mmCIF file of N, CA and C in Angstrom:
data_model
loop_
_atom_site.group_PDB
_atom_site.id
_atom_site.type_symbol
_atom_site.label_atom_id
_atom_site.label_comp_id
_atom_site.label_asym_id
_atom_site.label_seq_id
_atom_site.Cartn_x
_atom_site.Cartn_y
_atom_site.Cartn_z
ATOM 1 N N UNK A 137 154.596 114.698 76.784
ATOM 2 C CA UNK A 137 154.864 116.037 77.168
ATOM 3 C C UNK A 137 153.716 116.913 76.655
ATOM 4 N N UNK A 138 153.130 117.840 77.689
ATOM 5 C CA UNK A 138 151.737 118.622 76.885
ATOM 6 C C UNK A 138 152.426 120.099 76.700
ATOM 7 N N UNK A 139 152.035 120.232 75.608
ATOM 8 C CA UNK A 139 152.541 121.986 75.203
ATOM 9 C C UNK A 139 151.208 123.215 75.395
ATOM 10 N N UNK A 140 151.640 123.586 76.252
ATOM 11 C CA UNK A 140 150.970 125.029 76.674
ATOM 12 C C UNK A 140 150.659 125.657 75.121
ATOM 13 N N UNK A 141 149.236 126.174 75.362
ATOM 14 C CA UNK A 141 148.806 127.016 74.225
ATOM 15 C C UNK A 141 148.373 128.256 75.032
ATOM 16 N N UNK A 142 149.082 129.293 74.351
ATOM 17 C CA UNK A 142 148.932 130.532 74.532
ATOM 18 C C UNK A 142 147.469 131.498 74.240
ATOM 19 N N UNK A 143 146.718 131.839 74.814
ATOM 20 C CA UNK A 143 145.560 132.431 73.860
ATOM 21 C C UNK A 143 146.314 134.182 73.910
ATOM 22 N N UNK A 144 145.563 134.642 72.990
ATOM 23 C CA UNK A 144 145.598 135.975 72.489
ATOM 24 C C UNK A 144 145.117 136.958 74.117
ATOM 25 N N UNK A 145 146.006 137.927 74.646
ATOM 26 C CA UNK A 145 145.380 138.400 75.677
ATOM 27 C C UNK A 145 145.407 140.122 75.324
ATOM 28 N N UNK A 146 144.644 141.146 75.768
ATOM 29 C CA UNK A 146 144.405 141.985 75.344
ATOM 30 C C UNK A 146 145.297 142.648 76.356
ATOM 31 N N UNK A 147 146.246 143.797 75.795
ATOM 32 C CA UNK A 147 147.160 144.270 76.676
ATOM 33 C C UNK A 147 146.613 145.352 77.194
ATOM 34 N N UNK A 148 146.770 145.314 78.816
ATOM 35 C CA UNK A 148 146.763 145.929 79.654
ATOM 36 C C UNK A 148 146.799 147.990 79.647
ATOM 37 N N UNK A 149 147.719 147.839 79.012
ATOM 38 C CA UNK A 149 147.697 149.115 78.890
ATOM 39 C C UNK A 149 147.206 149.728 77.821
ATOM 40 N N UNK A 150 146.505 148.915 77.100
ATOM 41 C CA UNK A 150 145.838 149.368 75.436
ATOM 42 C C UNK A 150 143.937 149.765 76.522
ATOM 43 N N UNK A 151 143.934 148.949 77.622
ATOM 44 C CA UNK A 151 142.345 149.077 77.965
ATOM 45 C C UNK A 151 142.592 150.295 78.878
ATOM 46 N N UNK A 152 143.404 150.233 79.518
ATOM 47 C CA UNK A 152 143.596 151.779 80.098
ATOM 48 C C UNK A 152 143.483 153.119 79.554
ATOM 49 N N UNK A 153 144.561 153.027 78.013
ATOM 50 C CA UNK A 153 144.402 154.304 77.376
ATOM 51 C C UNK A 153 142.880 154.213 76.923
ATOM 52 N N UNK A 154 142.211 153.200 76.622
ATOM 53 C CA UNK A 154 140.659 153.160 75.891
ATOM 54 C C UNK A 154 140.070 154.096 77.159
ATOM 55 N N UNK A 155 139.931 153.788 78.188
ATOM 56 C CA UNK A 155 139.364 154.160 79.187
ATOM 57 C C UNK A 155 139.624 155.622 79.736
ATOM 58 N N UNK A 156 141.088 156.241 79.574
ATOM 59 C CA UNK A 156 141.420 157.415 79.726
ATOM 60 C C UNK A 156 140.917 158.305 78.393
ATOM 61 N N UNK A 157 140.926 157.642 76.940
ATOM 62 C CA UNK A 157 140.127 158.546 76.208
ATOM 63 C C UNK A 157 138.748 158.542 76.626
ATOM 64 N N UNK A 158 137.945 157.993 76.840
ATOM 65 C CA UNK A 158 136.659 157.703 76.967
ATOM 66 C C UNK A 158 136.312 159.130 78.146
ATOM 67 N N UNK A 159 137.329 159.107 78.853
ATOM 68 C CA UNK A 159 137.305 160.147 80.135
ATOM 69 C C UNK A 159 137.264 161.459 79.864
ATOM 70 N N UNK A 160 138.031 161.682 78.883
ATOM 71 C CA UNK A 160 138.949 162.226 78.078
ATOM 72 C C UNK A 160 136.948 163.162 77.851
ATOM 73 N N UNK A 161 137.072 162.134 76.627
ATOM 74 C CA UNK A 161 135.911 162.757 75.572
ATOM 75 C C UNK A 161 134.508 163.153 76.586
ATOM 76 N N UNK A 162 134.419 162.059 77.745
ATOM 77 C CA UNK A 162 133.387 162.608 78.765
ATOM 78 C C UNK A 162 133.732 163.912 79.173
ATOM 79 N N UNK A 163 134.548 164.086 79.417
ATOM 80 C CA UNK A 163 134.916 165.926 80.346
ATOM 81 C C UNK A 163 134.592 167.092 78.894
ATOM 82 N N UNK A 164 134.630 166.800 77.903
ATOM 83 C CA UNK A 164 134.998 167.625 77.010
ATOM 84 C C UNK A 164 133.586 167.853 76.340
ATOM 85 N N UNK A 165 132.996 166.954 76.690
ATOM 86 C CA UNK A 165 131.514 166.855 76.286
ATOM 87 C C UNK A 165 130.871 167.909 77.254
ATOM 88 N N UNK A 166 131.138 167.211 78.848
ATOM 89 C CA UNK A 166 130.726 168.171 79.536
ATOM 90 C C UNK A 166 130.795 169.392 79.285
ATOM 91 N N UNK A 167 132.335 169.899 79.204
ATOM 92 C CA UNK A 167 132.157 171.330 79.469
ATOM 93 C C UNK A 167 131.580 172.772 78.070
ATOM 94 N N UNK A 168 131.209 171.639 76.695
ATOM 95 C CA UNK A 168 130.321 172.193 76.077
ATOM 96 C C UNK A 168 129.264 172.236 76.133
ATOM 97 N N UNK A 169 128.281 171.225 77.260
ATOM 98 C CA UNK A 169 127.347 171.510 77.216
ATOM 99 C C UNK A 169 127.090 172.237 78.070
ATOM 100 N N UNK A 170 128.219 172.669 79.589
ATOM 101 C CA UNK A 170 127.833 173.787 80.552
ATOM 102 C C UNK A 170 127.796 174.905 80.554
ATOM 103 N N UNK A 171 128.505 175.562 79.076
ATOM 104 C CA UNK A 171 128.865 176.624 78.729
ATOM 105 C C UNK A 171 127.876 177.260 78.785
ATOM 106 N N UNK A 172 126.752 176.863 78.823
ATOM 107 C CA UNK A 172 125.728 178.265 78.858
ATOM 108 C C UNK A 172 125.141 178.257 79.985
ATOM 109 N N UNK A 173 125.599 177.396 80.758
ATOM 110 C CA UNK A 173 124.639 177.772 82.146
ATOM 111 C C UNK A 173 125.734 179.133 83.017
ATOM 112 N N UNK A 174 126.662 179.454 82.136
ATOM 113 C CA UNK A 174 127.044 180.836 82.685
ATOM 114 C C UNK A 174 126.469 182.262 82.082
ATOM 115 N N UNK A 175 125.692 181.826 81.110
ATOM 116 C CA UNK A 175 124.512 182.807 80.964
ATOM 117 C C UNK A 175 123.879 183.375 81.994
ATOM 118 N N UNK A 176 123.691 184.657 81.928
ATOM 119 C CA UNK A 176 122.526 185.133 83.232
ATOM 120 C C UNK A 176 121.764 186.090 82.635
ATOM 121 N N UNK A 177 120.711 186.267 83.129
ATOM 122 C CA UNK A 177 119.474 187.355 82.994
ATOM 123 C C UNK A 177 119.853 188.895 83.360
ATOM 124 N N UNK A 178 120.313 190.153 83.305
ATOM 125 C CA UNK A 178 120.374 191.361 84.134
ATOM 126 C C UNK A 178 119.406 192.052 83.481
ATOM 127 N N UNK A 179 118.867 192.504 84.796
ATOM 128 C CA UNK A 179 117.655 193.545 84.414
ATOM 129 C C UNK A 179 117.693 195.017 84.621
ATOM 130 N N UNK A 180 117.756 196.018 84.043
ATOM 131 C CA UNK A 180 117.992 196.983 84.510
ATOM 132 C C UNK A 180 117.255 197.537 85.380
ATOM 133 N N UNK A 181 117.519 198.180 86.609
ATOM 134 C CA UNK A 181 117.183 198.898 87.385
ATOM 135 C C UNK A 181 116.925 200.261 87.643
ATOM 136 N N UNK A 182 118.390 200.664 87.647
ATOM 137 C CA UNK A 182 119.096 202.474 87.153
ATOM 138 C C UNK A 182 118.553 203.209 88.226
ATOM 139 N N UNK A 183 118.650 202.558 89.741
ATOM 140 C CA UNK A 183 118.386 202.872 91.054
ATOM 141 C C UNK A 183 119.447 203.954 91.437
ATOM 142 N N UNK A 184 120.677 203.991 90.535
ATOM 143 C CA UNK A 184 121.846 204.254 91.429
ATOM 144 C C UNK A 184 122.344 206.024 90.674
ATOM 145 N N UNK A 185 122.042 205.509 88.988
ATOM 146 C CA UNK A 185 122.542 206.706 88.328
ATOM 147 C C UNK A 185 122.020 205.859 86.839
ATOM 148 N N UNK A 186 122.230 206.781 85.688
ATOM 149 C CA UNK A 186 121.768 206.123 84.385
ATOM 150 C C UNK A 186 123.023 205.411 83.876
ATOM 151 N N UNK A 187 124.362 204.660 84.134
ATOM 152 C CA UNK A 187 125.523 204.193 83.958
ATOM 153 C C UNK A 187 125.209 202.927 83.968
ATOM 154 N N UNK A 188 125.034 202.160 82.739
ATOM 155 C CA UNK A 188 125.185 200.772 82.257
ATOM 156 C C UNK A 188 125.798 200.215 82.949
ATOM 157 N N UNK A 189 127.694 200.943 83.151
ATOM 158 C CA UNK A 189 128.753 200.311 83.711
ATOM 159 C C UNK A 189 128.675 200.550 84.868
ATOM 160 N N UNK A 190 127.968 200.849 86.189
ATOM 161 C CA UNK A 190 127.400 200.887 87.553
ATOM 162 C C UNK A 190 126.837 199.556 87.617
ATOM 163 N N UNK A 191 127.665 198.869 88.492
ATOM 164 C CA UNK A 191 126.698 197.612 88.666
ATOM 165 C C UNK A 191 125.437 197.574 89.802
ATOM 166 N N UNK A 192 125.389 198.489 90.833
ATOM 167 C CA UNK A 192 124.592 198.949 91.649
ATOM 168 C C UNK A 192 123.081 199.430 90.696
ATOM 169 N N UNK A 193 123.371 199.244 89.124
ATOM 170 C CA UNK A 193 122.164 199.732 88.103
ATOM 171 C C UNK A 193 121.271 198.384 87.534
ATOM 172 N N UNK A 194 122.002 197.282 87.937
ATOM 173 C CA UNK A 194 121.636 195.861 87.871
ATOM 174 C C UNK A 194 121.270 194.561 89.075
ATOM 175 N N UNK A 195 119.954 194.311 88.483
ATOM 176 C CA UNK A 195 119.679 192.919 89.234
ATOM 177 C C UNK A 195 119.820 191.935 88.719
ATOM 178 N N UNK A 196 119.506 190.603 89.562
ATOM 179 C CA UNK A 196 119.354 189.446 88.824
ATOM 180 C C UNK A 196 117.784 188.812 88.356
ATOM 181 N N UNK A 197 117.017 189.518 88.816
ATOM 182 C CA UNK A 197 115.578 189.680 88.477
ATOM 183 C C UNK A 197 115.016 190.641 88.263
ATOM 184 N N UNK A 198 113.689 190.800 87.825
ATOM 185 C CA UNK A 198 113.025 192.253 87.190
ATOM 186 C C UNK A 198 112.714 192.909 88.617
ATOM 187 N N UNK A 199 113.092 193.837 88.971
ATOM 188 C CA UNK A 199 112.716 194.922 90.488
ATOM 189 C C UNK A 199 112.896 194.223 91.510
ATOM 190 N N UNK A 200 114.859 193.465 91.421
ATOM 191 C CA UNK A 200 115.189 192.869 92.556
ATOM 192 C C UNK A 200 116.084 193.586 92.749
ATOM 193 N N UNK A 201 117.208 192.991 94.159
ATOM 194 C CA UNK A 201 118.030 193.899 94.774
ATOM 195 C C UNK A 201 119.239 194.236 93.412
ATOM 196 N N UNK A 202 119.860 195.036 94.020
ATOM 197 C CA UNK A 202 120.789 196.038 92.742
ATOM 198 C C UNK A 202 122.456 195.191 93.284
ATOM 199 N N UNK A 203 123.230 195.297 92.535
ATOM 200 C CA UNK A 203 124.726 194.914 92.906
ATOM 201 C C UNK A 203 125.147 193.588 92.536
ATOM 202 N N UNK A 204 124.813 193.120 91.118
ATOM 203 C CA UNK A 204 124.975 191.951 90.243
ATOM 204 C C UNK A 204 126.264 192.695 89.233
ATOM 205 N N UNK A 205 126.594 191.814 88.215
ATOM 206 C CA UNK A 205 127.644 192.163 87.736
ATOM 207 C C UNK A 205 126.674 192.730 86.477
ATOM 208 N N UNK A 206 127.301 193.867 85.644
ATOM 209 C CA UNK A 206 127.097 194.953 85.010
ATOM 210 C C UNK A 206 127.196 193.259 83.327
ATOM 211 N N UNK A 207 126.443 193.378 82.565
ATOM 212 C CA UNK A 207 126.059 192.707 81.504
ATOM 213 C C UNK A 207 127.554 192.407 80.465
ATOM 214 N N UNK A 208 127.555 191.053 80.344
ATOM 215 C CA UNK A 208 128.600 190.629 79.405
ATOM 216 C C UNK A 208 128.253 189.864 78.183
ATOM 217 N N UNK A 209 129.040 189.633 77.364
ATOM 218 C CA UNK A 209 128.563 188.976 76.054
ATOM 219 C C UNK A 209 127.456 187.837 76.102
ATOM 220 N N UNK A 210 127.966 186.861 77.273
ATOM 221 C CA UNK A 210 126.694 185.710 77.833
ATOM 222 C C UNK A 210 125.259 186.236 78.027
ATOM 223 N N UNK A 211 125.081 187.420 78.466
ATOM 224 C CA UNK A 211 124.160 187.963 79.531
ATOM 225 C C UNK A 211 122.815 188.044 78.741
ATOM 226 N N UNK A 212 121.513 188.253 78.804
ATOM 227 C CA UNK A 212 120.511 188.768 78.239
ATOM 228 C C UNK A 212 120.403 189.378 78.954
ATOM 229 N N UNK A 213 119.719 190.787 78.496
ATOM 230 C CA UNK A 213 119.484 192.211 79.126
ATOM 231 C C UNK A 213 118.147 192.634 78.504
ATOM 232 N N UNK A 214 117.188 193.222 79.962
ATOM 233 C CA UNK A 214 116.258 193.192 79.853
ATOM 234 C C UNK A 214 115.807 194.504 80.299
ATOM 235 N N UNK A 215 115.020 196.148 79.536
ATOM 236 C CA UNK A 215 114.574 196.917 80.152
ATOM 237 C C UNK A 215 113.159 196.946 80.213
ATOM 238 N N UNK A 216 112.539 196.376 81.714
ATOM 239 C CA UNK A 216 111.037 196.302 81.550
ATOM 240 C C UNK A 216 110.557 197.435 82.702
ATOM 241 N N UNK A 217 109.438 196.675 83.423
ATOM 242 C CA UNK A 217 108.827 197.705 84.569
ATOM 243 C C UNK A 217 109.498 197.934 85.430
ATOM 244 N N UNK A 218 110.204 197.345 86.090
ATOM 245 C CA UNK A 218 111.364 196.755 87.090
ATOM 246 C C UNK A 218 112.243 198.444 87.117
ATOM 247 N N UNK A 219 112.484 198.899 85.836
ATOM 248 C CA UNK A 219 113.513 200.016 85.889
ATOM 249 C C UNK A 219 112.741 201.141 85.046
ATOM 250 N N UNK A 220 113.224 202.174 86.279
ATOM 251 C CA UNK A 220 112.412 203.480 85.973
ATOM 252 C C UNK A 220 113.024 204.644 85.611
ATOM 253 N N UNK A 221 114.615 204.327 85.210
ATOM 254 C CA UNK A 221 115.015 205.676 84.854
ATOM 255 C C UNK A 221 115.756 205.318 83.280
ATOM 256 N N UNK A 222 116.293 206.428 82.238
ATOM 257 C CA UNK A 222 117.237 206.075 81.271
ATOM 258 C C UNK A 222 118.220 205.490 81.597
ATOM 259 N N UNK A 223 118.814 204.539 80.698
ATOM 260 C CA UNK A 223 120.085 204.222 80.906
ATOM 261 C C UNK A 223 121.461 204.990 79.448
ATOM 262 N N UNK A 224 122.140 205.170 80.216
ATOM 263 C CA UNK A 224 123.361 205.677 79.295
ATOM 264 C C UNK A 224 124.515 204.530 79.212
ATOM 265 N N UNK A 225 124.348 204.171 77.237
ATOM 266 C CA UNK A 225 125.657 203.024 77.641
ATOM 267 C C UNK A 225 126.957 203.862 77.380
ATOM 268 N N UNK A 226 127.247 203.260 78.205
ATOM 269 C CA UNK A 226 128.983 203.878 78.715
ATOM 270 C C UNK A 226 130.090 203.084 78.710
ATOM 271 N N UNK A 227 129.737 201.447 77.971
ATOM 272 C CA UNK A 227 130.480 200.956 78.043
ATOM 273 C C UNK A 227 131.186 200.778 76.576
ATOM 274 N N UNK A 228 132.627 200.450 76.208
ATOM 275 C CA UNK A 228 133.355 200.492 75.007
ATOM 276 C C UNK A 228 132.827 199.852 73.942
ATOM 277 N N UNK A 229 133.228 200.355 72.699
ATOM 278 C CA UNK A 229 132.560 200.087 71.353
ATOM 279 C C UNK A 229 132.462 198.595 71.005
ATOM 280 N N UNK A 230 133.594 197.511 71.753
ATOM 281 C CA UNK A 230 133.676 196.396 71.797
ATOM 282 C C UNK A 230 132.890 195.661 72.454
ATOM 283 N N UNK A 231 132.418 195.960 72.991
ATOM 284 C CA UNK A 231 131.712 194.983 74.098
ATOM 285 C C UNK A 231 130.330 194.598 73.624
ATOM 286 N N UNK A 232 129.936 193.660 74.286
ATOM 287 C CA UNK A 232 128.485 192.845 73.419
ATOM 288 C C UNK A 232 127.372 192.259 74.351
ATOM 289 N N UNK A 233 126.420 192.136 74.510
ATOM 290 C CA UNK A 233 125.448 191.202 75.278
ATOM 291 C C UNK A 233 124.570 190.677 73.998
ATOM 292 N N UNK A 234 124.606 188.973 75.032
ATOM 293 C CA UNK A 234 123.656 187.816 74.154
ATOM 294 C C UNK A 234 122.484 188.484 73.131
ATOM 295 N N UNK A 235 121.578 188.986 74.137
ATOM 296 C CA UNK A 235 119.960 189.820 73.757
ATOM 297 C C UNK A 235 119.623 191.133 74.527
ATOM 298 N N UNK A 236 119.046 191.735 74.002
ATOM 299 C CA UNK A 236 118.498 192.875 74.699
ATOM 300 C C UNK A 236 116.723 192.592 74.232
ATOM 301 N N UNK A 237 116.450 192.844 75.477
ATOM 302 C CA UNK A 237 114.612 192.971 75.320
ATOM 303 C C UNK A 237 113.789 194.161 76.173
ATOM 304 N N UNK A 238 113.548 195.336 75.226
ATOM 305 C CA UNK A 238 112.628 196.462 75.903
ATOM 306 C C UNK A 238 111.340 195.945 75.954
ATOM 307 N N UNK A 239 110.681 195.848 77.249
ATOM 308 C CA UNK A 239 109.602 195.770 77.216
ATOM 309 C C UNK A 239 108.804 196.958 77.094
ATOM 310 N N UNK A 240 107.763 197.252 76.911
ATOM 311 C CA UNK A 240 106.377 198.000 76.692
ATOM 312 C C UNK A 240 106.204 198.809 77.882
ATOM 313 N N UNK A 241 107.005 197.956 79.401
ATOM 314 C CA UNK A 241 106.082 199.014 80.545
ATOM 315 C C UNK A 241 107.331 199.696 80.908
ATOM 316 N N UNK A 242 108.495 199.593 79.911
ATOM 317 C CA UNK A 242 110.167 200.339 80.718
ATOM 318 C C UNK A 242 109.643 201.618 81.059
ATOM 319 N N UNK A 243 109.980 202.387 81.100
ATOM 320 C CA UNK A 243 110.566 203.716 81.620
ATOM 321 C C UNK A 243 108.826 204.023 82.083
#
């Protein structure tokens, strides 16, 4: 009579959860490293009126079209040649942007 030997088998659902963490930790990786590609550049313009909070006062490049979103904590903000009038900030004591950079040829 021959007796079956059993080997050790790795359970099924132990390689699944390995594989769902692994997924897991991939997505989570991702979305710290995308976090800054919601950074953006606004440049002031001040085509419209001197109001920070006018988004018609912002581009997305230096002396491009106007009607980008008005600067948020992500944002770097930039007053160079591009914008030719003062700006008045008008927006609340809370609020923040990444950088600000005056250039030499603003106003």
């Amino acid at each position: 009579m021959s007796k079956k030997v059993s080997l050790p088998q790795t359970e099924p659902s132990f390689l699944m959860a390995k594989i769902k963490l692994q997924k897991e930790f991939f997505f989570i990786l991702l979305i710290l490293f995308s976090i800054s590609s919601f950074a953006a550049s606004r440049y002031w313009i001040g085509s419209t009126s001197t109001s920070w909070s006018n988004i018609n006062n912002w581009a997305q490049f230096s002396g491009g079209a106007t009607g980008f979103s008005v600067p948020v904590s992500t944002d770097d903000v930039f007053f160079d040649a591009g914008g030719n009038t003062n700006c008045t900030i008008d927006f609340g004591a809370s609020s923040t942007v990444n950088s600000i950079t005056v250039d030499a040829l603003y106003g």
